[in-house]
Coordinates of N, CA, C and O in Angstrom, one line a residue:
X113 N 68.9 28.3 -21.7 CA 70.3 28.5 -21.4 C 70.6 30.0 -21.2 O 69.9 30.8 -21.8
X114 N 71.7 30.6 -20.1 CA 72.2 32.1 -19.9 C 73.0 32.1 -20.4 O 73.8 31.1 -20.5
X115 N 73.0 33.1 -20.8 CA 74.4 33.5 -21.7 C 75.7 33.1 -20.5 O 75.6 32.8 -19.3
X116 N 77.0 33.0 -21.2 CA 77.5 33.0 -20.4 C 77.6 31.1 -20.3 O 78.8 30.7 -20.2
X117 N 76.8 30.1 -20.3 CA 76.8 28.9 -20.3 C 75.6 28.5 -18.7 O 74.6 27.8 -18.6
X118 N 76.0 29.1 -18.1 CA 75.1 28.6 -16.7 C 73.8 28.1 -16.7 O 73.2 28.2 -17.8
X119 N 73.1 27.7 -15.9 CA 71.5 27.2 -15.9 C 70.7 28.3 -15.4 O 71.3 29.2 -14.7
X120 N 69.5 28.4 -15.8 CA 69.0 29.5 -15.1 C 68.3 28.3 -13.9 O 68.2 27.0 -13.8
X121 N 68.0 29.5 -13.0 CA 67.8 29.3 -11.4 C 66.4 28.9 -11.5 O 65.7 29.8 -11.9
X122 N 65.8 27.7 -11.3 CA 64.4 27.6 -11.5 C 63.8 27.5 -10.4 O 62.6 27.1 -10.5
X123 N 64.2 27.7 -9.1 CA 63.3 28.5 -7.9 C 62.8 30.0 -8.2 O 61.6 30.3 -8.0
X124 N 64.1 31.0 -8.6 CA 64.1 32.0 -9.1 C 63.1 32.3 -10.2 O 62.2 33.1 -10.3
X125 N 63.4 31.4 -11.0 CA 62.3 31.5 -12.9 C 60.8 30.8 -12.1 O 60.1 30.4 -13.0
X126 N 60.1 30.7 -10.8 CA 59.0 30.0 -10.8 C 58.4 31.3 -10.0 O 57.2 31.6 -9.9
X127 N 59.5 31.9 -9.4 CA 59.3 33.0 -8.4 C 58.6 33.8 -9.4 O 57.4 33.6 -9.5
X128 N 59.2 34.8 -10.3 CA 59.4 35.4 -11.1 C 58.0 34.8 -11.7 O 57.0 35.4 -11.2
X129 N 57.8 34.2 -12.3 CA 56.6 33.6 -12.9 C 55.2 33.9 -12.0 O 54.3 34.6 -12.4
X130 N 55.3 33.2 -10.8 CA 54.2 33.4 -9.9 C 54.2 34.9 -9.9 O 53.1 35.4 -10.1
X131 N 55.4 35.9 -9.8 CA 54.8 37.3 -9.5 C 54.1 37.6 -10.7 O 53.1 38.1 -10.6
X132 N 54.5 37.3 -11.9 CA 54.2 38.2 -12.9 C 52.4 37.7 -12.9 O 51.6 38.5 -12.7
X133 N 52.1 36.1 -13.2 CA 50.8 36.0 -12.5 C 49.9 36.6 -12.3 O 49.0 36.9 -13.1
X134 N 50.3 36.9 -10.2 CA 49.8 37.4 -9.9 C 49.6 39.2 -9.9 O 48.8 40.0 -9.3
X135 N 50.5 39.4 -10.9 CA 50.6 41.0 -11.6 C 49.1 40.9 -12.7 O 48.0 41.6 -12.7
X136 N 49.5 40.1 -13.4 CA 48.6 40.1 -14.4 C 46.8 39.6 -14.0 O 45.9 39.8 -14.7
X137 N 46.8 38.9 -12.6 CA 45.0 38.9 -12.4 C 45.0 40.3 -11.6 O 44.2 41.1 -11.7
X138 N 46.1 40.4 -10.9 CA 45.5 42.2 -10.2 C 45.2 43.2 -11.2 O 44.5 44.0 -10.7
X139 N 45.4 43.7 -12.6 CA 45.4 44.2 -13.5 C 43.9 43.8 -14.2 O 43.2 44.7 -14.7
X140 N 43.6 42.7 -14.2 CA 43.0 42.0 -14.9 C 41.8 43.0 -14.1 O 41.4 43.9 -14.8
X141 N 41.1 42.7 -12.8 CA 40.7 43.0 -12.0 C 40.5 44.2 -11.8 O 39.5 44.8 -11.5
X142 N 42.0 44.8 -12.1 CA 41.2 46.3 -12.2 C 40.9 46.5 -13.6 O 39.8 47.1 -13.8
X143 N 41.3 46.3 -14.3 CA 40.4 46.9 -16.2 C 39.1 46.1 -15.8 O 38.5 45.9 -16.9
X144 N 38.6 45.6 -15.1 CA 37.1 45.0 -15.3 C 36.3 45.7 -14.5 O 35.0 45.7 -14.6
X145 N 37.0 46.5 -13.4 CA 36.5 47.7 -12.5 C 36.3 48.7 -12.9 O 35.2 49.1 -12.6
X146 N 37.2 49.6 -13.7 CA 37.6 50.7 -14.1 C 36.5 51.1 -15.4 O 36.4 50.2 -16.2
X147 N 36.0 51.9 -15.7 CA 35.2 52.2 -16.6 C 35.3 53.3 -17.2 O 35.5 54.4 -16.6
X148 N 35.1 53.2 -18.9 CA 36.1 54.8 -20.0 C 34.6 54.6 -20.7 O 33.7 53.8 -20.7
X149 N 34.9 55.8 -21.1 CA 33.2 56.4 -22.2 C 33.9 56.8 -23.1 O 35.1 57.0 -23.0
X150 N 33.3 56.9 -24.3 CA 33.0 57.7 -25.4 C 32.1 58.0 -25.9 O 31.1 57.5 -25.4
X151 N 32.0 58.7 -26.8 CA 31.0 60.0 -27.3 C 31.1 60.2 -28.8 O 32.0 60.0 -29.5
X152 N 29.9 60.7 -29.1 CA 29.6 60.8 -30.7 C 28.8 62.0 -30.9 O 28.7 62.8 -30.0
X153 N 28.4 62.2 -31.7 CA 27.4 63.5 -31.8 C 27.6 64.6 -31.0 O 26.7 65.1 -30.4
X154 N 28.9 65.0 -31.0 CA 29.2 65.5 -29.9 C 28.8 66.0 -28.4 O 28.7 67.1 -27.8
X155 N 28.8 64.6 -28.3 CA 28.4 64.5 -26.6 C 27.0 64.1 -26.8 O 26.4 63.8 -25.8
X156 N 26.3 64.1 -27.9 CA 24.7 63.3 -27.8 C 24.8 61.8 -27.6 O 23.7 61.3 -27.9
X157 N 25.4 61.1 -27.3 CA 25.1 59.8 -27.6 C 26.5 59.5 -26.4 O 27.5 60.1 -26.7
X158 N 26.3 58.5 -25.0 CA 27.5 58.3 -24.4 C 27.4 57.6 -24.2 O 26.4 57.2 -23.6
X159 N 28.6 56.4 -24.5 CA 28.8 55.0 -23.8 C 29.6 54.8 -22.7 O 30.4 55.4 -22.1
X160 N 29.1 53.6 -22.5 CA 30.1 53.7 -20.6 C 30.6 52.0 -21.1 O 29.8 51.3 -21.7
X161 N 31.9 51.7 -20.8 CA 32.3 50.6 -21.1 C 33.1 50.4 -19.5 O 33.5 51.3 -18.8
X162 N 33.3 49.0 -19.3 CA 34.7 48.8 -18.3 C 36.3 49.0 -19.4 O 36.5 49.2 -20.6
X163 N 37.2 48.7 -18.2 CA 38.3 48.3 -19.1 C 39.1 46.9 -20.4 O 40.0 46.6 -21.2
X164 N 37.6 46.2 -19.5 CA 37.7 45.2 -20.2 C 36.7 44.8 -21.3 O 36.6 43.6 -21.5
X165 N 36.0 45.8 -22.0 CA 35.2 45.7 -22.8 C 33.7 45.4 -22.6 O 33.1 45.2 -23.6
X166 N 32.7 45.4 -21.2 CA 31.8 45.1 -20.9 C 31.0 46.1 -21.0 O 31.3 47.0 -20.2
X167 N 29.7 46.5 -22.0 CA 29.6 47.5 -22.0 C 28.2 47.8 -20.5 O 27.4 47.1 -19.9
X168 N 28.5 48.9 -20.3 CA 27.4 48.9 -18.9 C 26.8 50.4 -18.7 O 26.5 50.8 -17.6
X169 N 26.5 51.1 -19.8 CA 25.4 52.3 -19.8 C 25.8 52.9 -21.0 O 26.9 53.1 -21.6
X170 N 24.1 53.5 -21.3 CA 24.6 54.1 -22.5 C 23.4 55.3 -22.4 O 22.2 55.1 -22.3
X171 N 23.7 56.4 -22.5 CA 23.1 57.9 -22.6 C 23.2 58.1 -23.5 O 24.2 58.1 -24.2
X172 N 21.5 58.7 -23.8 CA 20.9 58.8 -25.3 C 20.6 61.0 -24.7 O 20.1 61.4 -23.7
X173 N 21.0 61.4 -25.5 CA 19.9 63.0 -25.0 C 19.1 63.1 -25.9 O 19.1 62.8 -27.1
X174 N 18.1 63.5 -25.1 CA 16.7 63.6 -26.1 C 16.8 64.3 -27.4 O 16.1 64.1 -28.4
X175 N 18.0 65.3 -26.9 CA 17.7 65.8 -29.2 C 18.6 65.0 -30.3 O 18.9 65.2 -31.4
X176 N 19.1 64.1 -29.5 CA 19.1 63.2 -30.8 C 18.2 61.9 -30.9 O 18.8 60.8 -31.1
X177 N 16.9 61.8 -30.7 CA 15.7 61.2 -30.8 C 15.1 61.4 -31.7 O 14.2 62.1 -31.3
X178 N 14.8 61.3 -32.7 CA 14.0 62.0 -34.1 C 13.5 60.3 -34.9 O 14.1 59.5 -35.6
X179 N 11.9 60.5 -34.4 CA 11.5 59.6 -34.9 C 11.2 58.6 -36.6 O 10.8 57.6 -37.1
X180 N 11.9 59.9 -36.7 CA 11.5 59.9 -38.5 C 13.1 59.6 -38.9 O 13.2 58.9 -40.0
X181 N 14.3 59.9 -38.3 CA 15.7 59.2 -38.5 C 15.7 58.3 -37.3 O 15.9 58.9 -36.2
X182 N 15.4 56.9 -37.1 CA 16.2 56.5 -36.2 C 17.9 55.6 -36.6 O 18.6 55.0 -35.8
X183 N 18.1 55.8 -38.1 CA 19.4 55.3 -38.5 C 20.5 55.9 -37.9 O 21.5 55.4 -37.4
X184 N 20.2 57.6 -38.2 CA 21.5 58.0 -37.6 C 21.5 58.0 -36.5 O 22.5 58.6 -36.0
X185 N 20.5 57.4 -35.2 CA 20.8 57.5 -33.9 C 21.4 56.0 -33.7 O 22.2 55.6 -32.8
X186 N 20.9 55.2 -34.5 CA 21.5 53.7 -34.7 C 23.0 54.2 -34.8 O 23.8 53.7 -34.0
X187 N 23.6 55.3 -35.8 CA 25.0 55.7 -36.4 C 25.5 56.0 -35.2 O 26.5 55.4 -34.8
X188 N 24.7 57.1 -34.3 CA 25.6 57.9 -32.9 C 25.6 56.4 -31.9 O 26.7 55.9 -31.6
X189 N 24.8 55.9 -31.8 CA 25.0 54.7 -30.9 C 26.6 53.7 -31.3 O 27.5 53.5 -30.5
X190 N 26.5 53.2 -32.7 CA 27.6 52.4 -32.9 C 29.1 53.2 -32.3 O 30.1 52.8 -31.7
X191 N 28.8 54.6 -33.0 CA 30.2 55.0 -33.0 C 30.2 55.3 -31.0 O 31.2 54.9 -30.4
X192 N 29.6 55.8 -30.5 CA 29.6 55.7 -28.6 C 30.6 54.3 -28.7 O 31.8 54.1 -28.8
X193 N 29.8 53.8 -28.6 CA 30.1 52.0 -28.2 C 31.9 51.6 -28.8 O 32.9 51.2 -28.1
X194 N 31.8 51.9 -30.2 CA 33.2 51.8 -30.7 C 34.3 53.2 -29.8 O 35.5 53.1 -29.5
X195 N 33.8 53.9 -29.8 CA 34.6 55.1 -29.4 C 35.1 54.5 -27.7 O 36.2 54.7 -27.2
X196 N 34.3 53.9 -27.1 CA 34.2 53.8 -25.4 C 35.1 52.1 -25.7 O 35.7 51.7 -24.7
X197 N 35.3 51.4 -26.7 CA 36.1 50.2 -26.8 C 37.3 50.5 -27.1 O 38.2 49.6 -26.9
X198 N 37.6 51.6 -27.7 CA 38.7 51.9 -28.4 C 39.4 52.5 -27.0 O 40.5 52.2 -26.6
X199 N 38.8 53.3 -26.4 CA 39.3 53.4 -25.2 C 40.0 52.4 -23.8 O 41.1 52.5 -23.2
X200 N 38.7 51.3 -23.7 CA 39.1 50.7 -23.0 C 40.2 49.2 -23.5 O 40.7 48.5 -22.7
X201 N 40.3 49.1 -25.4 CA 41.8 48.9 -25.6 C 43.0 49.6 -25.1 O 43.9 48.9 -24.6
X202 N 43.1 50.7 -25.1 CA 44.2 52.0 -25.2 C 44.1 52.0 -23.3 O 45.0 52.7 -22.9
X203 N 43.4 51.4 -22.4 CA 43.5 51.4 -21.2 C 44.2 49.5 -20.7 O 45.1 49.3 -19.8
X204 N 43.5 48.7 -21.5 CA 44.6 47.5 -21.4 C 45.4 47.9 -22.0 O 45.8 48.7 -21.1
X205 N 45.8 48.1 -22.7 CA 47.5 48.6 -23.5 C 48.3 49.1 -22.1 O 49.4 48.6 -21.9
X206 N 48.0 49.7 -21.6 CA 48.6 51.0 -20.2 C 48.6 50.0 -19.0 O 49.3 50.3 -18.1
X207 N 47.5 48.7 -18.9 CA 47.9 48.2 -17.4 C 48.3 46.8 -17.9 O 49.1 46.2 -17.2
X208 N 47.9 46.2 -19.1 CA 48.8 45.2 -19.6 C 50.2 44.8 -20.2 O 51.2 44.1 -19.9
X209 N 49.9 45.6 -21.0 CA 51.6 46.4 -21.9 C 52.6 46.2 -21.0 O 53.2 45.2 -21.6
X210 N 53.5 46.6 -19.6 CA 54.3 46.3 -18.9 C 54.2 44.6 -18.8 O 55.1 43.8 -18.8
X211 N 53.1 44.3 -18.7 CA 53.1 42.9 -18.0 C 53.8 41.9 -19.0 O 54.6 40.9 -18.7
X212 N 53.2 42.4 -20.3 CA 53.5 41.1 -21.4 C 55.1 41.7 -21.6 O 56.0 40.8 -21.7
X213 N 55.4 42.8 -21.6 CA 56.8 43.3 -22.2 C 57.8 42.4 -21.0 O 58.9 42.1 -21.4
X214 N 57.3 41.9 -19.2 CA 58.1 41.4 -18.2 C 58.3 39.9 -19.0 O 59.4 39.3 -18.8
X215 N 57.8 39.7 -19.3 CA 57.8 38.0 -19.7 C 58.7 38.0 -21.0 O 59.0 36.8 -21.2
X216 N 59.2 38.7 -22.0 CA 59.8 38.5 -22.6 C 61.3 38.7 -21.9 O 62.2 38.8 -22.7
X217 N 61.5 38.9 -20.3 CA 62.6 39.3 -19.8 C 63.8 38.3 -18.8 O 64.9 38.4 -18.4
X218 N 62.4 37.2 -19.0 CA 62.9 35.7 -18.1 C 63.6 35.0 -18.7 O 63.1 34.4 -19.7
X219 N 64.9 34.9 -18.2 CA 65.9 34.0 -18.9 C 65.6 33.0 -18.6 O 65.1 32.6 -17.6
X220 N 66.2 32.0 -20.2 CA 65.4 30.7 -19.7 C 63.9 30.2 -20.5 O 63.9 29.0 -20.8
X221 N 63.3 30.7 -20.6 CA 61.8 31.0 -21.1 C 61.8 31.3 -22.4 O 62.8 31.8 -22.9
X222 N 60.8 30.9 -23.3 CA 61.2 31.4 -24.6 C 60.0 31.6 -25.0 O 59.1 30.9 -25.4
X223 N 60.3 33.4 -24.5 CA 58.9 34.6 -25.0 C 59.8 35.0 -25.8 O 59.5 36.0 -26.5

């Protein structure tokens, strides 16, 4: 129901729906393109992630190689990986965020 008493327009509410849609696979598509890094050891250890959490390279430099610790390079790896995820949340946040905030905006709908 619209305020007001009237019907909402459901050519309009399907319109509206198909755009947001097709807003949300173009988005989708690009965070699976787009790719964020992070870093540990300061700058010894680099992950490469998409925006969608896929991870897809990871740079080790040789002086954090030390055969006799390989825990803490296990340590610089985890935190890369988490640091380059935390990112590519905080990057859906920025191309999703608008999209889900449009859908709580369709009268009619009950987001």
């Amino acid at each position: 129901m619209i305020p007001g008493g009237g019907q909402p327009n459901m050519q309009q509410l399907l319109q509206q729906a198909q755009k947001m849609q097709q807003d949300l696979a173009r988005a989708q598509e690009e965070l699976a393109s787009t790719e964020v890094a992070g870093q540990s050891g300061g700058g010894l250890v680099t992950a490469t992630v998409t925006g969608s959490g896929e991870l897809r390279a990871l740079v080790i430099d040789p002086k954090a190689v030390d055969p006799q610790d390989t825990e803490t390079l296990a340590d610089l790896v985890v935190a890369a990986v988490q640091a380059a995820n935390e990112n590519a949340q905080a990057l859906q946040q920025q191309k999703l965020g608008p999209l889900a905030q449009g859908m709580g905006g369709m009268p009619g709908l009950p987001f």
